[in-house]
Coordinates of C-alpha atoms and ligand atoms in Angstrom, one line a residue:
X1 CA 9.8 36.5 -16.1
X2 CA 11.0 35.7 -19.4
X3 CA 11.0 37.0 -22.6
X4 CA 8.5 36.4 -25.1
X5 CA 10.0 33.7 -27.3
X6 CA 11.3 32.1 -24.4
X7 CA 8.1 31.7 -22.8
X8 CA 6.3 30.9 -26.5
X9 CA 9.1 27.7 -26.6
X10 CA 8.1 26.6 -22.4
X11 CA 4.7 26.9 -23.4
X12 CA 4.9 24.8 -26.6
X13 CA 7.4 21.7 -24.6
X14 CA 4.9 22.3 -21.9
X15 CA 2.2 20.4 -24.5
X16 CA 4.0 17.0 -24.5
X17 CA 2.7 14.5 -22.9
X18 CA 4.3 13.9 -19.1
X19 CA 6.4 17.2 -19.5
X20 CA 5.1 19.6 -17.0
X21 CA 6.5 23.7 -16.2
X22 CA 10.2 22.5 -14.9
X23 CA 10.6 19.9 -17.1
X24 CA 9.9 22.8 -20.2
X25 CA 12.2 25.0 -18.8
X26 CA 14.9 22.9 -18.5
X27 CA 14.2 22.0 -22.1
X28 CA 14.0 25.0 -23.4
X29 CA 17.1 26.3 -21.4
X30 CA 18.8 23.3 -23.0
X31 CA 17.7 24.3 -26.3
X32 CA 19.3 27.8 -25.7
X33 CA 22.5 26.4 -24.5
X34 CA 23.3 23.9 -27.4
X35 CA 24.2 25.2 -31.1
X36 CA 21.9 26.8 -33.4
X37 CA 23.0 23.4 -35.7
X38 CA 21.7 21.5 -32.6
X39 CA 18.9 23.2 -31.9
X40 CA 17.1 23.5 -35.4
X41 CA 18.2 20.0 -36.1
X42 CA 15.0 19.2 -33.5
X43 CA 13.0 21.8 -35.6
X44 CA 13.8 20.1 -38.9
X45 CA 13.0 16.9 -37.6
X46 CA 9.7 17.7 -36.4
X47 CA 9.6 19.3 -39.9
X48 CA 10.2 16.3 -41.8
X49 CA 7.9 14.1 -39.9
X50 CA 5.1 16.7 -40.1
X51 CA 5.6 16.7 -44.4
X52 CA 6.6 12.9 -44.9
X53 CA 4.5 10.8 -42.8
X54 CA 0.9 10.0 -43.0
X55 CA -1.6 6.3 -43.0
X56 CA -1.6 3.7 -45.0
X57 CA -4.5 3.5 -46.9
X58 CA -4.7 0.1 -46.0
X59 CA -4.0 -0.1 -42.6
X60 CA -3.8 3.3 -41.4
X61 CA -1.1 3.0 -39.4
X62 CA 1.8 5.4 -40.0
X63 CA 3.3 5.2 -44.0
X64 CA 5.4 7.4 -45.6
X65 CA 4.3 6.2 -49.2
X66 CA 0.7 5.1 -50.0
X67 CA 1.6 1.6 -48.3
X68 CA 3.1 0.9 -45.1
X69 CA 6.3 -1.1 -44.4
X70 CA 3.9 -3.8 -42.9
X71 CA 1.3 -3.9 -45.9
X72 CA 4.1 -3.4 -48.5
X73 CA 5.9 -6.6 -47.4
X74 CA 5.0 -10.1 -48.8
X75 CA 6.1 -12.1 -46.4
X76 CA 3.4 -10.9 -44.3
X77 CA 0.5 -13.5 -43.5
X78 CA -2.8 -11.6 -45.3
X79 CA -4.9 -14.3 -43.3
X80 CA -4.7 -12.5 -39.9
X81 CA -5.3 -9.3 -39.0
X82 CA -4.1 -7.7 -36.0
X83 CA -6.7 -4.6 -34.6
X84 CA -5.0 -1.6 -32.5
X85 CA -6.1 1.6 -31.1
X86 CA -3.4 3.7 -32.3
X87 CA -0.2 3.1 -34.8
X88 CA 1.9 3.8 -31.5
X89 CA -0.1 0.1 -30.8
X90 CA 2.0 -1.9 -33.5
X91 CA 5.5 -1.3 -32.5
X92 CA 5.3 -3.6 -29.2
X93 CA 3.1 -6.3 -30.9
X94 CA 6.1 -6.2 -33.6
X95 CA 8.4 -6.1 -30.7
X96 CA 7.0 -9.5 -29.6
X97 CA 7.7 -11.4 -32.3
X98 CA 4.9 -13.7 -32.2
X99 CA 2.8 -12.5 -34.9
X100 CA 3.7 -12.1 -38.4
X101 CA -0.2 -11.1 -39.5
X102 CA -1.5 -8.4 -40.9
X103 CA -2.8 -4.9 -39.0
X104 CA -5.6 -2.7 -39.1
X105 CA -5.1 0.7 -36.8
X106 CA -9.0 2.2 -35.6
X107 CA -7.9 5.6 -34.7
X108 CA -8.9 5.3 -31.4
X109 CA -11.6 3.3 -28.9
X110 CA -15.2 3.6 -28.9
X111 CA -16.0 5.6 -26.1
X112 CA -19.6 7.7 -26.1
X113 CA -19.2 10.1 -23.7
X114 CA -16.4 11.5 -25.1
X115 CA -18.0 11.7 -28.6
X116 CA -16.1 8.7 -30.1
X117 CA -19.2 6.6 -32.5
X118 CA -18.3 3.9 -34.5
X119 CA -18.4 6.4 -37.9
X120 CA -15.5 7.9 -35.9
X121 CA -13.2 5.3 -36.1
X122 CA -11.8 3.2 -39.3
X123 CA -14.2 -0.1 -38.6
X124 CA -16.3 0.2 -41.8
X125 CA -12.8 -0.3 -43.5
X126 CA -11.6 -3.5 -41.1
X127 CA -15.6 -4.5 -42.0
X128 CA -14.3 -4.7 -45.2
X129 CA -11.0 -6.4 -45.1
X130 CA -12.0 -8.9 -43.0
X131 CA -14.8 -10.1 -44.9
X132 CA -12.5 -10.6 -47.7
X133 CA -11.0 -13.4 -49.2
X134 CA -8.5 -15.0 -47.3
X135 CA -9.3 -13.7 -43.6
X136 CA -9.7 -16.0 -41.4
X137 CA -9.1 -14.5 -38.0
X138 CA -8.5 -11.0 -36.6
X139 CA -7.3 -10.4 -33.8
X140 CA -8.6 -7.9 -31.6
X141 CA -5.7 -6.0 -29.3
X142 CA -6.8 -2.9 -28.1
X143 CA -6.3 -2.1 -24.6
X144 CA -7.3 -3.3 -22.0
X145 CA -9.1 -0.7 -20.9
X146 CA -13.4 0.1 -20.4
X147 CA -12.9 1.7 -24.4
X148 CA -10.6 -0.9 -25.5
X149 CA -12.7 -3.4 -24.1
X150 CA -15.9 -1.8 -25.1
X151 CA -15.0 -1.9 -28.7
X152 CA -13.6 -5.4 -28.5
X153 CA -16.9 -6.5 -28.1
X154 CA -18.6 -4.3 -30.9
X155 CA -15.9 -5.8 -33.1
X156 CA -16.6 -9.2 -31.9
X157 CA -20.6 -8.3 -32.7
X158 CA -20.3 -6.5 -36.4
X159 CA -17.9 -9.6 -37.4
X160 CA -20.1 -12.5 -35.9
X161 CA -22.7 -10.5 -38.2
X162 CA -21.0 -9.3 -41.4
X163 CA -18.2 -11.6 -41.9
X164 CA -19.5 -14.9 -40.2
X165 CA -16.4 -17.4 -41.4
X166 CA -14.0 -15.4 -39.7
X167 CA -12.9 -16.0 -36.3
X168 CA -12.2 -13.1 -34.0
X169 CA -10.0 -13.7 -31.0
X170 CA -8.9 -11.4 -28.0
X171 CA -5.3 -11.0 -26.4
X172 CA -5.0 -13.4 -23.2
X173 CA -5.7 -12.2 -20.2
X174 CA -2.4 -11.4 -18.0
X175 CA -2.5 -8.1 -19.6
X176 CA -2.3 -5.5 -16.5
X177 CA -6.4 -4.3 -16.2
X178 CA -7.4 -0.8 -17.5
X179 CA -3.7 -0.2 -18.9
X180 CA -2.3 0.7 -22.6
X181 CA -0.4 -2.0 -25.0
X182 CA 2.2 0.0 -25.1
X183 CA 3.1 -0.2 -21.9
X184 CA 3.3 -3.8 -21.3
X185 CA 6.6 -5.4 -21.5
X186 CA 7.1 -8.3 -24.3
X187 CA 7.1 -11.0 -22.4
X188 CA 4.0 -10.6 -21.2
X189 CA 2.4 -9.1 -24.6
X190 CA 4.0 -11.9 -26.2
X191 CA 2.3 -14.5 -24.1
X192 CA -0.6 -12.6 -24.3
X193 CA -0.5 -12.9 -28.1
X194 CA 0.0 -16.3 -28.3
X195 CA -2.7 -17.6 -25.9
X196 CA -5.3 -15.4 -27.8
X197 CA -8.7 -16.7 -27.0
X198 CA -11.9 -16.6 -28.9
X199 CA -14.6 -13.7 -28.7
Ligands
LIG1 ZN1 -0.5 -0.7 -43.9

């Protein structure tokens, strides 16, 4: 029904998450309406992102120098360590206020029958920085979901083993069941943070 570039542009919106068909099409006829200046402001944005922003080597959550805001700042507490599935993870544990730690982003949950091992995700690095000097708990916050609580436990496991002085501690319960952190409101998250119990 439409032309080619048109249907190249309903195909690519069509990729977002929780955009279906209409949704695209009203995008993209929204993106034909407005300016050019408008339009190719979106383009240059996803541009910029695409060139600028990649891990920390630290932490690997999103950096647009070697460090991340999070790593680069002093006033940080290097004695806690805060685990999260993804980078998207950090922003409502920041949001909470409550902890003023340290992070460490996996890349993702352990989850087998989808392919996901251990080697897969960044837990020989956390292996590393927790067993360094200073740690003395991490904190373990992926979801709460049959991955996220999956690997909880494997973290819980390879710590108890490899870096015995440190304690490793879970989110509180209250947490909706089987749902992602970034979904959960701050009041709840930050309660959850605060009554973190041991694993
Ligand atoms: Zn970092």
């Amino acid at each position: 029904v439409f032309a080619p570039p048109i249907n190249r542009l309903i195909t690519e919106l069509s990729r977002f998450p929780g955009i279906g068909q209409r949704t695209a099409q009203r995008l993209a006829f929204h993106l034909l309406r407005v300016s050019d200046e408008e339009a190719l402001a979106l383009a240059d944005a996803i541009r910029e992102v695409k060139e600028t922003v990649g891990e920390c080597e630290v932490c690997f959550n999103l950096a647009t120098e070697s460090l991340c805001r999070i790593c680069q700042d002093d006033r940080r507490d290097g004695h806690v360590l805060c685990v999260v599935e993804e980078p998207s993870d950090v922003i409502p544990i920041e949001r909470t206020n409550e902890f003023n730690g340290r992070y460490h982003v996996l890349g993702g949950a352990l989850s087998p029958i989808d392919g996901v091992d251990p080697e897969d995700l960044h837990l020989a690095e956390l292996i590393e920085r927790a067993s360094a000097d200073g740690v003395r708990e991490v904190v373990v916050a992926t979801n709460a979901t049959t991955t996220g609580e999956a690997t909880a436990l494997y973290i819980a496991d390879v710590l108890r083993e490899r870096a015995p002085s440190v304690s490793v501690t879970r989110l509180a319960s209250g947490l909706p069941v089987g749902s992602d952190l970034e979904y959960a409101d701050e009041i709840t998250l930050g309660r959850a943070v605060r009554a973190r119990r041991e694993l």
